[in-house]
XYZ file of C-alpha atoms in Angstrom:
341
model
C 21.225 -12.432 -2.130
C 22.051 -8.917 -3.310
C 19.840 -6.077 -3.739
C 21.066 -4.936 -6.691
C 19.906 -8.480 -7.944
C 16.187 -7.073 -8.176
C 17.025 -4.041 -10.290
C 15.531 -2.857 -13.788
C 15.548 -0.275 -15.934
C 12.451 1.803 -16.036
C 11.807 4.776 -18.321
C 10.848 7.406 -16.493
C 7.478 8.150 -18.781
C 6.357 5.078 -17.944
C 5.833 6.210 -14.130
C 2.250 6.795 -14.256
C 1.917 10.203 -12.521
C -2.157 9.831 -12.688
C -5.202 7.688 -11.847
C -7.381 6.834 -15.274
C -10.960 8.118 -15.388
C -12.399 4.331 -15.280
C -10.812 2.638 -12.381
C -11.202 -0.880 -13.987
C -9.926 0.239 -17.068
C -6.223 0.047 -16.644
C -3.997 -2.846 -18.698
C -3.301 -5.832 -16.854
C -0.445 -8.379 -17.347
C -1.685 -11.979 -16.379
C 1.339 -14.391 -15.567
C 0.810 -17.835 -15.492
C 3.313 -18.419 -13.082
C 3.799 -22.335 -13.443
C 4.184 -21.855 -17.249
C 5.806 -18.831 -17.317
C 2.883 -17.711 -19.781
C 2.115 -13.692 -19.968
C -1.615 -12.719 -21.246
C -2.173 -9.010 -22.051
C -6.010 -7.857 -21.087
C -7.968 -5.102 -19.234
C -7.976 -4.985 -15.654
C -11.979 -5.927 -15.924
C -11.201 -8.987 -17.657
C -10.098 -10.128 -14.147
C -13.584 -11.900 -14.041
C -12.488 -14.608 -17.058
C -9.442 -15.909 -14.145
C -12.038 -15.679 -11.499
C -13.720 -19.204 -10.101
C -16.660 -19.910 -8.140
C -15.327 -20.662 -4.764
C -12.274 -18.698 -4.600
C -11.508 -15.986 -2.098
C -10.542 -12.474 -2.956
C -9.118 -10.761 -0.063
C -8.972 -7.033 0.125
C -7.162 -4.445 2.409
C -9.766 -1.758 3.371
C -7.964 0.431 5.380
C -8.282 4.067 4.600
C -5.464 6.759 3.871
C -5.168 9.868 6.151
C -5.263 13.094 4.576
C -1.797 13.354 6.540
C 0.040 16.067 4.908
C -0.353 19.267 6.608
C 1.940 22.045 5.424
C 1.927 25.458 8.015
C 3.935 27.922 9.068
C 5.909 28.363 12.633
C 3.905 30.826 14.981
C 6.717 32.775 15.434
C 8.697 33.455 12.746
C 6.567 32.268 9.943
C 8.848 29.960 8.115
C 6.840 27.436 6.261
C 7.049 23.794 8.006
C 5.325 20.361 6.684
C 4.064 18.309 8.840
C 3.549 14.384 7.932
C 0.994 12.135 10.574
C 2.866 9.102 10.700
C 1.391 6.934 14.208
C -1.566 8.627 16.540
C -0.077 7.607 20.214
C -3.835 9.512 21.754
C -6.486 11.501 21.070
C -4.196 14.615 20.036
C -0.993 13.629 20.154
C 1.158 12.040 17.074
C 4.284 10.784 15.832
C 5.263 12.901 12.664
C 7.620 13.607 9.980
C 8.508 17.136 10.111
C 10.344 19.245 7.119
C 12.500 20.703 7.535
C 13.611 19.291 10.596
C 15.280 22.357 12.140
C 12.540 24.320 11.647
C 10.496 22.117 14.088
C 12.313 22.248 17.584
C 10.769 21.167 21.005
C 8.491 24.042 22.573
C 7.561 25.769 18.365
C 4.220 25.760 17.518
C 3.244 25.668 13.743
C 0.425 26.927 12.679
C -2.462 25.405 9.709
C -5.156 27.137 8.029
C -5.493 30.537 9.552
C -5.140 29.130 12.845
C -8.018 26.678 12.904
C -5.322 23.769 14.008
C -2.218 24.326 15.863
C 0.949 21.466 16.508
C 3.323 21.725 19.390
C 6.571 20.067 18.889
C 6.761 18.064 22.558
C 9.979 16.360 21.651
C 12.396 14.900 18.943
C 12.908 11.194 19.184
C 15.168 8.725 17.847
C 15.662 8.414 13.764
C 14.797 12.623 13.546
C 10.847 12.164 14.025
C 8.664 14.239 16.392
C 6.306 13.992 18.999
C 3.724 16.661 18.502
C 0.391 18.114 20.047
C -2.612 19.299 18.357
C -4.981 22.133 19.793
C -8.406 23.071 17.576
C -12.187 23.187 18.023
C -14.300 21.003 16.306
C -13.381 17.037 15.102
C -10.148 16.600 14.848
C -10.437 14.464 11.468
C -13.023 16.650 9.644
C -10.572 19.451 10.447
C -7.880 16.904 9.046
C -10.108 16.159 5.930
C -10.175 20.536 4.809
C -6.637 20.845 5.599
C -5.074 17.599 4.710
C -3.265 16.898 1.736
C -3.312 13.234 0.467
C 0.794 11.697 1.198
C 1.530 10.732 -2.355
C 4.468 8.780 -3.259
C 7.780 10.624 -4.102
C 7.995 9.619 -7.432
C 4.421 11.162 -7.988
C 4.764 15.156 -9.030
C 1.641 15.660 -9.986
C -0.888 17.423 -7.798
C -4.074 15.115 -6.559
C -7.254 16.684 -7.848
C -9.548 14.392 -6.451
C -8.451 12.878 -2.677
C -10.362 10.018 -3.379
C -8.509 8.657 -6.503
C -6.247 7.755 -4.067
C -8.133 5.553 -1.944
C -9.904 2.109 -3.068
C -13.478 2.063 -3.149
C -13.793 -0.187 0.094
C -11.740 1.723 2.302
C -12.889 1.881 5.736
C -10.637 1.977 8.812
C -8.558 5.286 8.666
C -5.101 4.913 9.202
C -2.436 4.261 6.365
C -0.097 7.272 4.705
C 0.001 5.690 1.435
C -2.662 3.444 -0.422
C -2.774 -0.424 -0.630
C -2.724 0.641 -4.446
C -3.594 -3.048 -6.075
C -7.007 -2.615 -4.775
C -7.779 1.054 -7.264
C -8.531 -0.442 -9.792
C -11.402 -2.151 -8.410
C -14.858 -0.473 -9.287
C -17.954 -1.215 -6.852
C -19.529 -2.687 -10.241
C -16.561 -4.746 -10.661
C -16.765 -6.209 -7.243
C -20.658 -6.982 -7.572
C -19.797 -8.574 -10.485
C -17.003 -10.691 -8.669
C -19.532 -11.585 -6.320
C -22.449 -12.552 -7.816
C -20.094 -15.440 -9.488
C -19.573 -17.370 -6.338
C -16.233 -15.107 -5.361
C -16.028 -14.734 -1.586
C -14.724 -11.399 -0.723
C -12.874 -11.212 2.813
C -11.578 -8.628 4.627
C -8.236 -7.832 6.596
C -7.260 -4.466 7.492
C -3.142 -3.314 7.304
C -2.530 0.760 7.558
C 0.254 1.220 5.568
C 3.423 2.936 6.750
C 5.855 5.348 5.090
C 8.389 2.482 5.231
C 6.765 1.037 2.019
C 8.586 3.699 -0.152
C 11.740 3.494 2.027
C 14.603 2.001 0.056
C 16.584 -1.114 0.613
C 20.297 -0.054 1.447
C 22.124 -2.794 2.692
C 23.693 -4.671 0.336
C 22.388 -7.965 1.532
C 18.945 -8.221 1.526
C 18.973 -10.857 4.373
C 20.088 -7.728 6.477
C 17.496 -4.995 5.532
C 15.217 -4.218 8.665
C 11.698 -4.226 7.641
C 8.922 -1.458 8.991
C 6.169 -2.248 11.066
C 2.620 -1.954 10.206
C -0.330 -2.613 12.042
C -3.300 -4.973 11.184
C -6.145 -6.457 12.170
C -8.075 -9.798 11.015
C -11.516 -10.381 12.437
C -12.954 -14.241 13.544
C -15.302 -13.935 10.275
C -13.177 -12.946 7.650
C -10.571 -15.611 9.077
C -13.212 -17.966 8.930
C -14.256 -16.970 5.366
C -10.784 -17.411 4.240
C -10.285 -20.555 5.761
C -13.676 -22.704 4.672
C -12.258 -21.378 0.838
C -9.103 -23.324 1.915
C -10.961 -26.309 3.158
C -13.206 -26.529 -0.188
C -10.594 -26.255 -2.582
C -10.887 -22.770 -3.128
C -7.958 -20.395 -3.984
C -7.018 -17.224 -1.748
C -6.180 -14.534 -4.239
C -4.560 -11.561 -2.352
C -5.107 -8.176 -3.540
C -1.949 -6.706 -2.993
C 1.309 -7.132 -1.360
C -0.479 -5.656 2.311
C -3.176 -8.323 1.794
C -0.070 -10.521 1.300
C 1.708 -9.430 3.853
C -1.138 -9.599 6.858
C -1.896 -13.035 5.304
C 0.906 -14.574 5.687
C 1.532 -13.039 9.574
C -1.613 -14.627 10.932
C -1.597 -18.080 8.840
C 0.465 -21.318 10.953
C 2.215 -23.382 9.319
C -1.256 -25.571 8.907
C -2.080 -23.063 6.491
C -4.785 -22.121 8.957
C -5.816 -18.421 8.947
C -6.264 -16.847 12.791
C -7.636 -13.680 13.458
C -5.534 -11.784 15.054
C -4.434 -7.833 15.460
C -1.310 -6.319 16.112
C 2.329 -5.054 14.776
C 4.097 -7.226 11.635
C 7.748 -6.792 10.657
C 7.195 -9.688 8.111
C 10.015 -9.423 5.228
C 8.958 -11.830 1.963
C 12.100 -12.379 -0.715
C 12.703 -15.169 -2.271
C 12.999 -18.525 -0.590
C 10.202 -17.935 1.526
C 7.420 -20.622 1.935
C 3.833 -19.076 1.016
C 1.355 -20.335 3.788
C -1.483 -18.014 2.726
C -2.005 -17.167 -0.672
C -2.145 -19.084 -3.723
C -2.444 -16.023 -6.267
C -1.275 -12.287 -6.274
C -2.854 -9.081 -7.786
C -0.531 -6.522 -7.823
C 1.300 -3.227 -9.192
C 4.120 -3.190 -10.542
C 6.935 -1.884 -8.043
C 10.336 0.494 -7.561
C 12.986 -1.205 -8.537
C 15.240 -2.503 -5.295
C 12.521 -2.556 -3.421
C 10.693 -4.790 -0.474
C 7.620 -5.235 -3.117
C 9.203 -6.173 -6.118
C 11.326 -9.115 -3.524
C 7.836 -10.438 -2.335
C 6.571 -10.607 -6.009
C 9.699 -12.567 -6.832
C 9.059 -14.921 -4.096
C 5.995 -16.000 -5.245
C 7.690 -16.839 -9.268
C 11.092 -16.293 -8.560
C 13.509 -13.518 -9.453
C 14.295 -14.084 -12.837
C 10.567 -14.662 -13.729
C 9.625 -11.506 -12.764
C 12.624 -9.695 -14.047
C 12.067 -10.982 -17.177
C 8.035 -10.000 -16.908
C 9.220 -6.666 -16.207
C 11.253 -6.154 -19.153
C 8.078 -7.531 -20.956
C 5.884 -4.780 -19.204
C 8.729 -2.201 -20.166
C 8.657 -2.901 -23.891
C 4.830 -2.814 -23.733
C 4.642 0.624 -22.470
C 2.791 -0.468 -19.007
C 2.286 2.476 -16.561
C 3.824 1.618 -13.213
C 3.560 2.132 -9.784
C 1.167 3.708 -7.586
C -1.505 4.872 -10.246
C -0.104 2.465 -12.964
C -1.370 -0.848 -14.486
C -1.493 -4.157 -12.590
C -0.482 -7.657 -12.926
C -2.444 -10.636 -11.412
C -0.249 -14.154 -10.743
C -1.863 -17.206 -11.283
């Protein structure tokens, strides 16, 4: 299986470079994936494919603020900083840019002086171990200084940092959003409930390795990133008495997805569970977990757009996408979504 086999062609107007006004307001594709059959509707019309009994399970972790650009103490040349994994209280794994400007023993500097890094050391792949020194909280100093990590492909400056998180997120830790979950509204998800909709929770922080391309040639060889979840005993237990009555498990997102299908046995039983998952989803995979997808739509080549073709297989999608071209859908990060039935 190639990687080239999951490529499209994409406009480049059609990357949505901002979030709408109305969260729940964006288009949304609806693929019948046993028929093949493509609806065209507003993301709020998600209620009419909704059923009393089903479970809708949501990633609520929370994005970091994790872009900190500064300047080196000594010389002043401008250096960005990128908070990738917190090993302690003050001490993190980061991206640095540009690398040479960021050597063991400098000390960058961020607004006026209120935060310092040291670089500690370099370690393997380029990354750094750094030190923090300030007064105060360390994340409400993060939260004035912070920029949100937006996606390459996004030029467009944020105005508002929380257009880029979902309206449930709760357990800081990710550098990029689970972005199926945006266009949820908490009106929308009130509404959801009040029809009989269970709502569970799992929590994945997302890792810069979502936007990291595939460059192996066979996608049976691509190493996939690690990202760290947790699933509490209730919300296992909420996902798994839907399973029992004859509910469906609707994943929001290929995270949801993703944790899902790392803590369910082959029983189809959920377990909750925390820790690191590697789990790579292309096609020929065996879905344990989900029954039913909401979703972006995703890079071309890329880890996301091979778990979407899992679930309805490649040329399915492929030829969905070309659909979703020709209609003018935005994509990616602040584009429209598709839900998989």
């Amino acid at each position: 299986m190639k990687t080239s086999d999951f490529n499209y062609d994409l406009p480049q107007e059609l990357i949505a470079q901002e979030p709408l006004k109305d969260r729940s307001s964006s288009r949304l594709l609806v693929l019948h994936k046993d028929t093949g059959e493509i609806e065209h509707k507003i993301f709020k019309d998600i209620t009419g494919y909704l059923k009393k009994g089903d479970c809708l399970v949501i990633n609520d972790t929370k994005v970091l603020p994790a872009r900190l650009i500064g300047a080196r103490k000594n010389t002043g040349a401008r250096v960005e900083i990128l908070l990738l994994v917190r090993k302690d209280m003050d001490t993190w794994e980061v991206l640095t840019y540009p690398g040479k400007k960021a050597k063991p023993g400098d000390v960058i500097v961020f607004g006026d002086g209120r935060l310092e890094a040291e670089i500690l050391e370099v370690i393997e792949g380029g990354n750094r171990i750094v030190k923090f020194k300030y007064d105060g909280v360390f994340e409400n100093i993060l939260d004035e200084l912070g920029e949100m990590p937006l996606p390459p492909y996004i030029t467009h400056k944020l105005e508002d940092k929380d257009r880029y998180q979902t309206v449930y997120a709760a357990h800081e830790g990710s550098a990029a959003a689970p972005t199926a979950g945006l266009h949820f509204t908490k009106e929308l998800l009130e509404q959801i409930k009040e029809m009989g909709v269970e709502i569970a929770h799992v929590t994945l922080h997302v890792g810069l390795g979502t936007f990291r391309p595939v460059k192996v040639d066979d996608v049976t060889n691509h190493e996939m990133h690690s990202e760290y979840y947790v699933v509490e005993q209730e919300e296992a237990d909420k996902i798994n008495t839907c399973r029992k009555n004859g509910g469906r498990i609707i994943a929001v997102g290929t995270t949801s997805t993703r944790t899902l299908e790392s803590v369910t046995d082959e029983n189809g039983v959920v377990h909750a569970k925390s820790g690191w998952t590697k789990i790579f989803i292309y096609p020929g995979y065996k879905f344990k977990a989900i029954d039913c997808l909401i979703t972006n739509f995703h890079l071309p080549e890329s880890t996301l757009i091979m778990l979407v073709a899992a679930l309805v297989g490649r040329e399915k999608i492929l030829d969905t996408y070309r659909i979703a071209v020709k209609e003018k859908y935005r994509f990616f990060s602040f584009g429209d979504a598709m839900f998989i039935v």
